[in-house]
Coordinates of C-alpha atoms in Angstrom, one line a residue:
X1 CA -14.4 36.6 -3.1
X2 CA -14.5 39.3 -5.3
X3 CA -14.8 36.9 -8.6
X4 CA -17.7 35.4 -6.5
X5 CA -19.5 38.6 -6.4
X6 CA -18.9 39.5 -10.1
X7 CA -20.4 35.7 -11.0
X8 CA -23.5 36.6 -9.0
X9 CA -23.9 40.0 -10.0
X10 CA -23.4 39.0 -13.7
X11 CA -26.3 36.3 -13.0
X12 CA -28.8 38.3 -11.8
X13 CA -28.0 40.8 -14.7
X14 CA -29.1 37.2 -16.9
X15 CA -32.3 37.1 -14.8
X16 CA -33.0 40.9 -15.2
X17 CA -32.5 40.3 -19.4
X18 CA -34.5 37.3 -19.9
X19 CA -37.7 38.5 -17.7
X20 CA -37.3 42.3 -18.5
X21 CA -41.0 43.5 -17.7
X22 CA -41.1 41.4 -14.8
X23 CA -38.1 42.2 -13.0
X24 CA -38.7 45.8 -13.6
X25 CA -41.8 45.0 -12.1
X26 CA -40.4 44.1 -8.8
X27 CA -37.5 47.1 -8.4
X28 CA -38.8 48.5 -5.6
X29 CA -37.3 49.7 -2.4
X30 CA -38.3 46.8 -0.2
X31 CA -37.3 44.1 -2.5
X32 CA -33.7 45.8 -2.6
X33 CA -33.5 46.0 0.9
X34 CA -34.3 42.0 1.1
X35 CA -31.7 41.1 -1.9
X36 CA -29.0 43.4 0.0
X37 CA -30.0 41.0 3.6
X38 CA -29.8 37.7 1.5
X39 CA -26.6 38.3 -0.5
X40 CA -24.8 38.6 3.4
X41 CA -26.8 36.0 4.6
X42 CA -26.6 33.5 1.8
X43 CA -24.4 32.0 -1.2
X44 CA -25.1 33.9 -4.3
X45 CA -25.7 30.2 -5.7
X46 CA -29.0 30.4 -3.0
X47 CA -30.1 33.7 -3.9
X48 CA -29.5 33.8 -7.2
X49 CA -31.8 30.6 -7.4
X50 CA -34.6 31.9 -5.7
X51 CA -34.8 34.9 -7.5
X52 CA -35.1 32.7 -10.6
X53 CA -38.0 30.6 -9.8
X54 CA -39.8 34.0 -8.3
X55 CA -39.0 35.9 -12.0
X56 CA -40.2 32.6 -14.0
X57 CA -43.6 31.9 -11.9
X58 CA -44.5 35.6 -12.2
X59 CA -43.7 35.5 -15.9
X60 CA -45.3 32.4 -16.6
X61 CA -48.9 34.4 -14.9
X62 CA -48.4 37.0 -16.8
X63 CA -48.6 34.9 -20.3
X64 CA -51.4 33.4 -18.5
X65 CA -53.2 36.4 -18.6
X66 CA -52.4 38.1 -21.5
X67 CA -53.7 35.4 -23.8
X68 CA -57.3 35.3 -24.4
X69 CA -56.9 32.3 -25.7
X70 CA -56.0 30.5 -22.6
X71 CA -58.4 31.9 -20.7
X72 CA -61.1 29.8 -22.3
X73 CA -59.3 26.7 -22.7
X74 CA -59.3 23.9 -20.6
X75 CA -55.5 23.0 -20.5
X76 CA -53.0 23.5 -18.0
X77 CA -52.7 27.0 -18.5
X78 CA -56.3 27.3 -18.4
X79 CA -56.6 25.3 -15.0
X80 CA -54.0 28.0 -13.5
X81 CA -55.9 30.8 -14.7
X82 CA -58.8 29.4 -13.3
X83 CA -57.1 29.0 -10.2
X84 CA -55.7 31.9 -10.0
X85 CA -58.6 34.3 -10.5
X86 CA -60.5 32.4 -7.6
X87 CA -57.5 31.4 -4.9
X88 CA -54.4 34.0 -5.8
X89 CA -51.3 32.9 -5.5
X90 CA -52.8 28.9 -4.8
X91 CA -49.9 27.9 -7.8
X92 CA -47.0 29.5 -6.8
X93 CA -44.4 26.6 -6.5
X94 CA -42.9 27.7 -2.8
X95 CA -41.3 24.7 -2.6
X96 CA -38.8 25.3 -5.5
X97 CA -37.3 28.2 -3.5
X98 CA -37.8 26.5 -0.4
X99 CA -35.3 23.6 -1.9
X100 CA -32.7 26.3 -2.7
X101 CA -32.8 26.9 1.3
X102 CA -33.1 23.3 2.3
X103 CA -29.9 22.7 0.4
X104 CA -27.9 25.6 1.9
X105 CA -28.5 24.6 5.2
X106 CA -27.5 21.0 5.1
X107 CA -25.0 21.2 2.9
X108 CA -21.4 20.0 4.6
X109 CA -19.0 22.4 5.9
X110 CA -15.3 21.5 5.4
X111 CA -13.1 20.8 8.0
X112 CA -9.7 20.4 8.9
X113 CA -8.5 18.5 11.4
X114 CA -5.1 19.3 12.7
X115 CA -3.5 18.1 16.0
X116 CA -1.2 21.6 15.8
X117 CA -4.9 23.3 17.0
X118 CA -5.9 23.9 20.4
X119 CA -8.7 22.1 21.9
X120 CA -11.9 23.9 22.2
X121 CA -15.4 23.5 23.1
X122 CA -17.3 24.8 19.8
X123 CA -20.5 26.0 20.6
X124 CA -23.0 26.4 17.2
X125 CA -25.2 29.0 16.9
X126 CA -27.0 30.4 14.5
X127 CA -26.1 34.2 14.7
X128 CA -25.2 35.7 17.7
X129 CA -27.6 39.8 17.3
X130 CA -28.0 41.5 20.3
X131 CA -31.2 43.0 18.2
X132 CA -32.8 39.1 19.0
X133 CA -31.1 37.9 22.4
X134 CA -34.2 36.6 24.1
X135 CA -34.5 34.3 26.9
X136 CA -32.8 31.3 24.9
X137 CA -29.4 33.1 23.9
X138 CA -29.1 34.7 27.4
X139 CA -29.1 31.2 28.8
X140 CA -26.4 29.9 26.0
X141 CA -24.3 32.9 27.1
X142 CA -24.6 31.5 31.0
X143 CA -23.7 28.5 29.7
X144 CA -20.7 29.7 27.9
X145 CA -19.5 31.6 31.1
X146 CA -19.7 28.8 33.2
X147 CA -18.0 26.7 30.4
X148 CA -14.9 29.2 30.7
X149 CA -15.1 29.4 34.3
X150 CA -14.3 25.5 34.4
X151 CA -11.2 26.6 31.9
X152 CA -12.9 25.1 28.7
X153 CA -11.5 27.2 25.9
X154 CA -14.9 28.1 23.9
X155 CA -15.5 28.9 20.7
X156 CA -18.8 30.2 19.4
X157 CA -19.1 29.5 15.1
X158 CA -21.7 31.4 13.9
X159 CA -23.6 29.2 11.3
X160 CA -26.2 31.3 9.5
X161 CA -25.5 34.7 9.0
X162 CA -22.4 36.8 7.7
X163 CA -23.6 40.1 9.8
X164 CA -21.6 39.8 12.9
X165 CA -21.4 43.1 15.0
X166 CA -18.6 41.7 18.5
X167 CA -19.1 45.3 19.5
X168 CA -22.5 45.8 20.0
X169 CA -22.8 42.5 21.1
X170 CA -20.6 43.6 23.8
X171 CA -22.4 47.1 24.3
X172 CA -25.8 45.1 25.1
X173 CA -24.1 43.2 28.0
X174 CA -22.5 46.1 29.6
X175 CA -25.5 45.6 32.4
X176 CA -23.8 42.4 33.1
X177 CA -20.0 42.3 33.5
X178 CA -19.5 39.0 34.2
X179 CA -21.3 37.7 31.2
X180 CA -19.5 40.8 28.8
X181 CA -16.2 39.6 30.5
X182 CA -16.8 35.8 29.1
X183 CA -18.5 36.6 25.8
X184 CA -15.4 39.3 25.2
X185 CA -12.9 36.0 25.8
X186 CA -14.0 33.8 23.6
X187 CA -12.8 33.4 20.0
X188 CA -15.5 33.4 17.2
X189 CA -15.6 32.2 14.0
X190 CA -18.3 32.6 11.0
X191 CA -18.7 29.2 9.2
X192 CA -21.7 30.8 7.3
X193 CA -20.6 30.6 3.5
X194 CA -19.0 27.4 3.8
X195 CA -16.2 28.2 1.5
X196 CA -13.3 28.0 4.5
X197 CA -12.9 25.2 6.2
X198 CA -13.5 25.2 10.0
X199 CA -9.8 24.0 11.9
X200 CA -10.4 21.7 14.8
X201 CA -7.8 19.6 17.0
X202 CA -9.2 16.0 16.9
X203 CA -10.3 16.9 20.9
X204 CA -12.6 19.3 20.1
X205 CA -16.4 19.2 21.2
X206 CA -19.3 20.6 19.6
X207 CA -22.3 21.8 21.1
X208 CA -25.7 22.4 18.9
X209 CA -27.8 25.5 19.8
X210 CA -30.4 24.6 17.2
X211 CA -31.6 21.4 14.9
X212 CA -29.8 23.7 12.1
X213 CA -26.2 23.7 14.0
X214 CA -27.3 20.3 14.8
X215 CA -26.7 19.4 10.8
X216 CA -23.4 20.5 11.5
X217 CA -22.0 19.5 15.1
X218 CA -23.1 16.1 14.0
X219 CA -21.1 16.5 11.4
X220 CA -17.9 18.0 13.0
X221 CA -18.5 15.6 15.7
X222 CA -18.3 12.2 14.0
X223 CA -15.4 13.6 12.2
X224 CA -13.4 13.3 15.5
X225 CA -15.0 10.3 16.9
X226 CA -17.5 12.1 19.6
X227 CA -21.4 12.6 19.7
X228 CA -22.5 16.3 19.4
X229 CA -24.1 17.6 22.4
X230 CA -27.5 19.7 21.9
X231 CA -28.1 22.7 24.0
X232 CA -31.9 21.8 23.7
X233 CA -34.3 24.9 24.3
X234 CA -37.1 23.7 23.1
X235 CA -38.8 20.7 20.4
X236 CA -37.8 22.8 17.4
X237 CA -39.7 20.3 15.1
X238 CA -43.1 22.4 16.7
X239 CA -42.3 25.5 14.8
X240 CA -43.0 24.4 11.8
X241 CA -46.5 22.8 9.9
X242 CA -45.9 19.2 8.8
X243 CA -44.0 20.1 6.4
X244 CA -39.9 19.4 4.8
X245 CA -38.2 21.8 8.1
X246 CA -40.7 19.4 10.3
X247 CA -39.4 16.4 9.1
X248 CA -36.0 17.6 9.1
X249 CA -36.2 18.7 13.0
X250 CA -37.2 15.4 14.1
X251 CA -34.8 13.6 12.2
X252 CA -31.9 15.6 14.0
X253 CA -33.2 14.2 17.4
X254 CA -32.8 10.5 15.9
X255 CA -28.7 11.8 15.5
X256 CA -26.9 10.0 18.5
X257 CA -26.1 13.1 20.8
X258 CA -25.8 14.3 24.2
X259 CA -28.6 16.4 25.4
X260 CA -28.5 19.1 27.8
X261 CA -32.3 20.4 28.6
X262 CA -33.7 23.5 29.7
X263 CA -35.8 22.9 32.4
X264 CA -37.2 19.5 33.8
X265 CA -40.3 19.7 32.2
X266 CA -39.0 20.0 28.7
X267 CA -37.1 16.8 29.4
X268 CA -40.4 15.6 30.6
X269 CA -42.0 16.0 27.2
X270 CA -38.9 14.3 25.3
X271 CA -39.4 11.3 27.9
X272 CA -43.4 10.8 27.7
X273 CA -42.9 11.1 23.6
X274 CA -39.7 8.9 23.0
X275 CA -38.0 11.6 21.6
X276 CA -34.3 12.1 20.9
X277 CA -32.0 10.4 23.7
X278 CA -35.2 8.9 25.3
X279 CA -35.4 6.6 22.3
X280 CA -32.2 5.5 21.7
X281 CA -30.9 4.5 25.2
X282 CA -32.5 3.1 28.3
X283 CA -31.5 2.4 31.8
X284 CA -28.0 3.9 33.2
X285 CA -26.7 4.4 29.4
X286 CA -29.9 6.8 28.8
X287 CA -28.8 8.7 32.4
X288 CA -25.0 9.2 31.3
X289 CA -26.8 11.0 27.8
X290 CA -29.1 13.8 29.7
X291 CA -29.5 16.7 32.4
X292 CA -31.4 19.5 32.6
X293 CA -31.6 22.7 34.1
X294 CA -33.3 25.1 35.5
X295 CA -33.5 28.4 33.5
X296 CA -33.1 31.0 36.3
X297 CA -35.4 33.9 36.8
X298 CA -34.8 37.4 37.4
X299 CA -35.2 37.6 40.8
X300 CA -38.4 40.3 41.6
X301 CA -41.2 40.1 44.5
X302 CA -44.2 41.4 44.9
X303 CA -45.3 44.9 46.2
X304 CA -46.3 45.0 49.9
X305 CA -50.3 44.3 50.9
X306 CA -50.7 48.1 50.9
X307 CA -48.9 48.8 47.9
X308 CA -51.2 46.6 45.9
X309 CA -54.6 47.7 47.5
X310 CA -53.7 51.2 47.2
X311 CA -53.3 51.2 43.4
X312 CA -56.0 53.6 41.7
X313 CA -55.3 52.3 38.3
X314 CA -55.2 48.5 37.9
X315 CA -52.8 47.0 35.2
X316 CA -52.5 44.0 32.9
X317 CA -49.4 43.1 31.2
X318 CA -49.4 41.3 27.8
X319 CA -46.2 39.2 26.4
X320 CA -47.3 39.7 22.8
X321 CA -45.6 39.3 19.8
X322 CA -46.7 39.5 16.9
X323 CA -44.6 38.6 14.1
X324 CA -43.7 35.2 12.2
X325 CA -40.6 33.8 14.3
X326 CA -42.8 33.9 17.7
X327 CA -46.4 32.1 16.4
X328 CA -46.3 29.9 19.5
X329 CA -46.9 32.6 21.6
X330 CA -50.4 32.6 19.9
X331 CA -51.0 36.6 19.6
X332 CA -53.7 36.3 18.0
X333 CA -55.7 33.5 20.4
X334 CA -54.4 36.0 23.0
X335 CA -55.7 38.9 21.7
X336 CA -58.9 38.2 20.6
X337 CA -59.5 36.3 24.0
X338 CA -58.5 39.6 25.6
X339 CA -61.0 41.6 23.3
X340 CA -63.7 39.2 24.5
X341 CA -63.2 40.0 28.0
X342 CA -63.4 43.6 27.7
X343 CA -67.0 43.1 25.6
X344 CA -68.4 40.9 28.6
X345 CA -67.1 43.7 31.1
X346 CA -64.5 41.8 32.5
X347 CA -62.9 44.7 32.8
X348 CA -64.2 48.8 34.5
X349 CA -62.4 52.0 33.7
X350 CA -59.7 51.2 36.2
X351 CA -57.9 49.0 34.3
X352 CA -54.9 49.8 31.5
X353 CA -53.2 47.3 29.0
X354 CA -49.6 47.1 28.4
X355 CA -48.4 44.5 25.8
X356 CA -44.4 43.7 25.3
X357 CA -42.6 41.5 22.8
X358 CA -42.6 43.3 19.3
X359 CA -39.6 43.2 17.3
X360 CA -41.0 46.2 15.3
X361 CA -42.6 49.6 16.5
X362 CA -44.9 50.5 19.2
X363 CA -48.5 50.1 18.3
X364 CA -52.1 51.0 20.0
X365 CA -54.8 48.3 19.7
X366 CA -58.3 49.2 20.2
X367 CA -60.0 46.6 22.5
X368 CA -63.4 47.8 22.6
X369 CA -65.1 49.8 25.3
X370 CA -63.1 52.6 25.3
X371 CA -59.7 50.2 26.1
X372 CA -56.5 50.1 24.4
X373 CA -53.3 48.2 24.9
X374 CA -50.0 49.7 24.5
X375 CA -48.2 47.8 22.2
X376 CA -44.0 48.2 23.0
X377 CA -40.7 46.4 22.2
X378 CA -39.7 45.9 25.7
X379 CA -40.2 47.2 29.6
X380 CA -37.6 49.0 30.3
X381 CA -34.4 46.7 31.0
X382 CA -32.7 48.5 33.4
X383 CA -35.5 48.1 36.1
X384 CA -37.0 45.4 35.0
X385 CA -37.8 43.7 37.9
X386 CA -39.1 46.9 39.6
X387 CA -41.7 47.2 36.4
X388 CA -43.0 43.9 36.7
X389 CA -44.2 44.6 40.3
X390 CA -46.5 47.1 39.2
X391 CA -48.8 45.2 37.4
X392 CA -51.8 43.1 38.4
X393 CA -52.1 40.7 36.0
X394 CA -50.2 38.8 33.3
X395 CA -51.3 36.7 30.1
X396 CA -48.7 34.9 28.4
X397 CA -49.5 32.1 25.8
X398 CA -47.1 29.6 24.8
X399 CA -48.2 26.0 22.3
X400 CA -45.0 24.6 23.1
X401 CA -43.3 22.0 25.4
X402 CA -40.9 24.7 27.0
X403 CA -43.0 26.2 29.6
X404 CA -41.8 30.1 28.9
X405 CA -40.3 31.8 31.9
X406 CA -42.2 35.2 31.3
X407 CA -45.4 33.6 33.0
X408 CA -42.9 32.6 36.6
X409 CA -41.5 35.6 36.4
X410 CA -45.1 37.3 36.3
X411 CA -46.4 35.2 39.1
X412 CA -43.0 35.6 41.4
X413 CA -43.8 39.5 41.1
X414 CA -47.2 39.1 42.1
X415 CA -49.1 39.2 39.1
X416 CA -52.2 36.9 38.3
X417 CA -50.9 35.1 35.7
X418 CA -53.3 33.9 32.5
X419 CA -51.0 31.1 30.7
X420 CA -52.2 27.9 28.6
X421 CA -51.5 24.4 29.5
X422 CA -50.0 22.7 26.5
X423 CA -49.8 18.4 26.1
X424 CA -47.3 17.3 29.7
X425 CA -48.0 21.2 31.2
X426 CA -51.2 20.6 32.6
X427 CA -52.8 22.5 34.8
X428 CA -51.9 20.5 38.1
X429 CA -48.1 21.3 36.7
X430 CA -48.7 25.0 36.2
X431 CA -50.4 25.6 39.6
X432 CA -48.1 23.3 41.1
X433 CA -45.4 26.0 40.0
X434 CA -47.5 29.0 41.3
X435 CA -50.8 28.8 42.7
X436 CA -50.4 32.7 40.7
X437 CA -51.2 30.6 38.0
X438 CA -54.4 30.8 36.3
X439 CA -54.2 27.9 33.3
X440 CA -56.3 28.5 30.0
X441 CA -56.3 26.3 27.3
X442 CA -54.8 28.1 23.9
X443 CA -59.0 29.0 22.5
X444 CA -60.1 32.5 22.9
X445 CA -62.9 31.6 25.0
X446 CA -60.9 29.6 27.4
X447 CA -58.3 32.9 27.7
X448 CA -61.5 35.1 28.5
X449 CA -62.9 33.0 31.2
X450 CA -59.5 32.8 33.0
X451 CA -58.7 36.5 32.3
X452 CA -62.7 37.0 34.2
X453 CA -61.2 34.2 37.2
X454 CA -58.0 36.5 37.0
X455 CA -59.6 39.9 37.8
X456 CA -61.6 38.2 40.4
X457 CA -58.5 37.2 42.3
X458 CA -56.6 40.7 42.2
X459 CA -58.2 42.2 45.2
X460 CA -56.6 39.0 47.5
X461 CA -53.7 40.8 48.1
X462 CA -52.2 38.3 50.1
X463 CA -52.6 35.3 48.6
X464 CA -50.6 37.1 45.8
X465 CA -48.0 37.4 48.0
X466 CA -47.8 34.2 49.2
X467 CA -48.3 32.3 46.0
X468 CA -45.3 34.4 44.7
X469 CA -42.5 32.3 46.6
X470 CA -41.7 30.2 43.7
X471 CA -39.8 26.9 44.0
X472 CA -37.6 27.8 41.3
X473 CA -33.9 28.8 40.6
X474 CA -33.2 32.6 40.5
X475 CA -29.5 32.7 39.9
X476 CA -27.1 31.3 36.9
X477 CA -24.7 29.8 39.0
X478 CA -27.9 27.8 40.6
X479 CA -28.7 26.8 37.3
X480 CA -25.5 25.3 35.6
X481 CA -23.8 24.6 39.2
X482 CA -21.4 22.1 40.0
X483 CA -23.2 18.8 39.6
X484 CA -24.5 20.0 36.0
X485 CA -21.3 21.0 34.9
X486 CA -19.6 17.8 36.2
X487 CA -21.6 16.0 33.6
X488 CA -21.4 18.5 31.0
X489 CA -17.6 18.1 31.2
X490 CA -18.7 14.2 30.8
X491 CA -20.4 14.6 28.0
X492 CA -17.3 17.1 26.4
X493 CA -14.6 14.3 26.9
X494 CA -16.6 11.4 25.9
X495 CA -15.9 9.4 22.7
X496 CA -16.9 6.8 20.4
X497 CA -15.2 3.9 20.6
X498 CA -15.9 1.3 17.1
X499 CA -16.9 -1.5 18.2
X500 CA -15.2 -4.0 15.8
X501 CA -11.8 -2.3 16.2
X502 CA -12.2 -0.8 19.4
X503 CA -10.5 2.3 18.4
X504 CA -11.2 5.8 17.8
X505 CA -13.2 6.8 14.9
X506 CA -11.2 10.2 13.2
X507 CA -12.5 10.8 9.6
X508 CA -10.1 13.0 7.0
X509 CA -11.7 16.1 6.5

């Protein structure tokens, strides 16, 4: 390891001698901070490469520029100055860092496989920071309790990052005993530099938390003869433009695989698309290779009649989130939707604005009209439940096929709820859920009118209360209960038989 680090140290020292001005150019504080998060996230082989196509576009502008020469020609170099001056950045070659990435991810991990090792159920996840758990991990984590609760011994490899803190992870269930009691007894085990091989018995099952981890339980999978099974959260393949990490999400659904959904109606949206195990199997072959459950709620209710009426100032709560992992939650359509509202006087005096969601710190947005919201990380998670009750209404955007469980939770507190209806989530469905439901559709304009439609309905106290008896699981044990787990344990035992030989398929590692 520590060779490793000299070899990468000593290339970067290459980089820093053969593009002097421009590497001196880009010591800074925040570009130190970012090679100090890559070099524990990523082989030096990764970093060190896209630190060299950064160093040798910016170079290559800067001969651009200093030669008057090329300014006025029509050449290559001429076209990029051209370019350049009009569209910055337009020729910076993304995808030749992007490739270093691409290869990191889906390169093999090595295995052994060793009958001497104790059969486990190896659950993939990317990284497991209790800085990120949102609603996804803390159903993975349910699903690794009841997994040990039916004596599976589980193991959680952590795929894509080095930084591993079991502590703290620990420390931000302490809320929850039973789920710190079944994280604190499984064994983990970071795969993320790919240098040690992973040791499996040739029982072992593999479940994929992500299209990433996908790559891999695939590969760990058909290694001991077995299909991977895929914790599915959501259609990863939307987070991305049309672009390599798009093509590379959908092929991972084409991978034969079990698939274990999060709610009905994102298995709804795999169905009516052909996607994943709706493609490859039919009939009682495609029911042995699915079920999904129901993501439980936190369990909340609304505030009596004459709590509601009696509120002098009126509240709307936000789930916004602004930064680059969460862009399906549509901030920005949100937002300016909201703005609009308060400029066609939507909204009196009465009302205040609290927005949630940010990774980063607590801002104040100016809405117009003497309004602001309240930008914050979280509500408090202690009472929780308690703070959603206090509001009136709730907006909560989401241009994907999972449905969100913010906006359910909203309505089951009471709330007015402003969500979009996105593809199979139509506005029958949504309303079907709540009749707290008021459906947008994910424009600005659409959000204002049904934020107007919204304010209307907040004096009918009790049809708030009414619509907020949800048909919808509030407990864990409801969600992965008997008959879920009974297949689960299906899918964990099942194999691949060859068809020619009509044996087991176990591959050398």
């Amino acid at each position: 390891m520590a060779g490793m680090k000299f070899f990468f140290v000593l290339d970067l020292l290459k980089l820093f001698v053969k593009h002097p001005v421009v590497s001196l150019q880009n010591i800074n504080p925040e570009n130190i901070r970012r090679l100090l998060a890559a070099m524990k996230n990523h082989s030096g082989r990764t970093v060190v490469g896209i630190v060299s196509n950064n160093l040798k576009h910016q170079a290559a502008l800067q001969g651009v520029y200093a030669d008057d020469s090329i300014v006025a020609s029509k050449d290559s170099q001429g076209k990029v100055y051209e370019l350049e001056r009009k569209y910055p950045g337009i020729t910076e070659p993304v995808a030749l860092s992007n490739i270093c990435m691409l290869e990191e991810k889906i390169a093999p991990v090595p295995y052994v496989i060793s009958y001497k090792e104790p059969v486990r159920v190896n659950l993939l996840l990317p990284q497991l920071d209790p800085h990120i758990m949102f609603g996804g991990y803390i159903s993975c984590l349910h699903f690794i309790r009841r997994l040990r609760e039916e004596n599976y011994r589980v193991r959680v490899v952590l795929c894509e990052s080095g930084q591993f803190d079991r502590k703290a992870v620990l420390d931000k269930l302490s809320s929850n005993q039973q789920l710190r009691e079944a994280v604190d007894g499984v064994e983990f085990e970071n795969i993320s530099s790919k240098e040690h091989p992973l040791r499996m018995s040739g029982d072992d099952a593999f479940i994929a938390y992500s299209y990433w981890t996908a790559l891999i339980a695939h590969q760990f999978a058909s290694a001991v003869g077995k299909e991977y099974i895929f914790f599915l959260q959501e259609y990863e393949a939307i987070f991305h433009p049309h672009d390599s990490c798009y093509a590379l999400a959908s092929y991972v659904y084409q991978l034969p695989h079990y698939a274990v959904f999060n709610t009905q109606l994102l298995a709804e949206y795999f169905r009516e698309r052909n996607l994943g195990v709706f493609s490859q199997y039919s009939g009682e072959q495609l029911n042995d290779h699915f079920i999904a459950f129901q993501h439980a709620l936190t369990p909340t209710s609304p505030q009596t009649l004459n709590q509601m009426a009696q509120r002098k100032t009126r509240r709307l709560l936000f789930y916004g989130r602004p930064e680059s992992h969460a862009k399906r939650n549509l901030f920005e359509i949100a937002l300016i939707g909201l703005k609009m509202a308060v400029k066609q006087n939507v909204f009196d005096e009465c009302w205040e604005f609290i927005g949630v969601g940010t990774l980063g710190t607590e801002h104040t947005i100016e809405l117009g009209k003497g309004h602001v919201l309240e930008l914050r990380p979280s509500l408090p998670q202690q009472d929780y439940a308690e703070s959603l009750r206090s509001f009136d209404i709730g907006m909560s955007l989401m241009m994907a096929p999972h449905p969100s469980i913010i906006p359910f939770e909203m309505a089951s507190s009471g709330m007015v709820v402003v969500t979009n209806s996105f593809e199979s989530r139509t506005d029958d469905v949504l309303r079907g859920i709540s009749r707290n439901i008021e459906p947008c559709l994910p424009a600005p304009q659409s959000v204002a009118e049904s934020l107007r439609k919204a304010v209307d309905r907040v004096g009918d106290y009790q049809a708030r209360y009414d619509n907020s008896n949800l048909d919808w699981v509030m407990d864990w044990d409801q969600s992965f209960n008997k008959s879920v787990m009974e297949k689960v344990g299906r899918f964990i035992s099942a194999r691949v038989v060859d068809k020619v030989t009509g044996r087991r398929n176990i591959e050398a590692g």
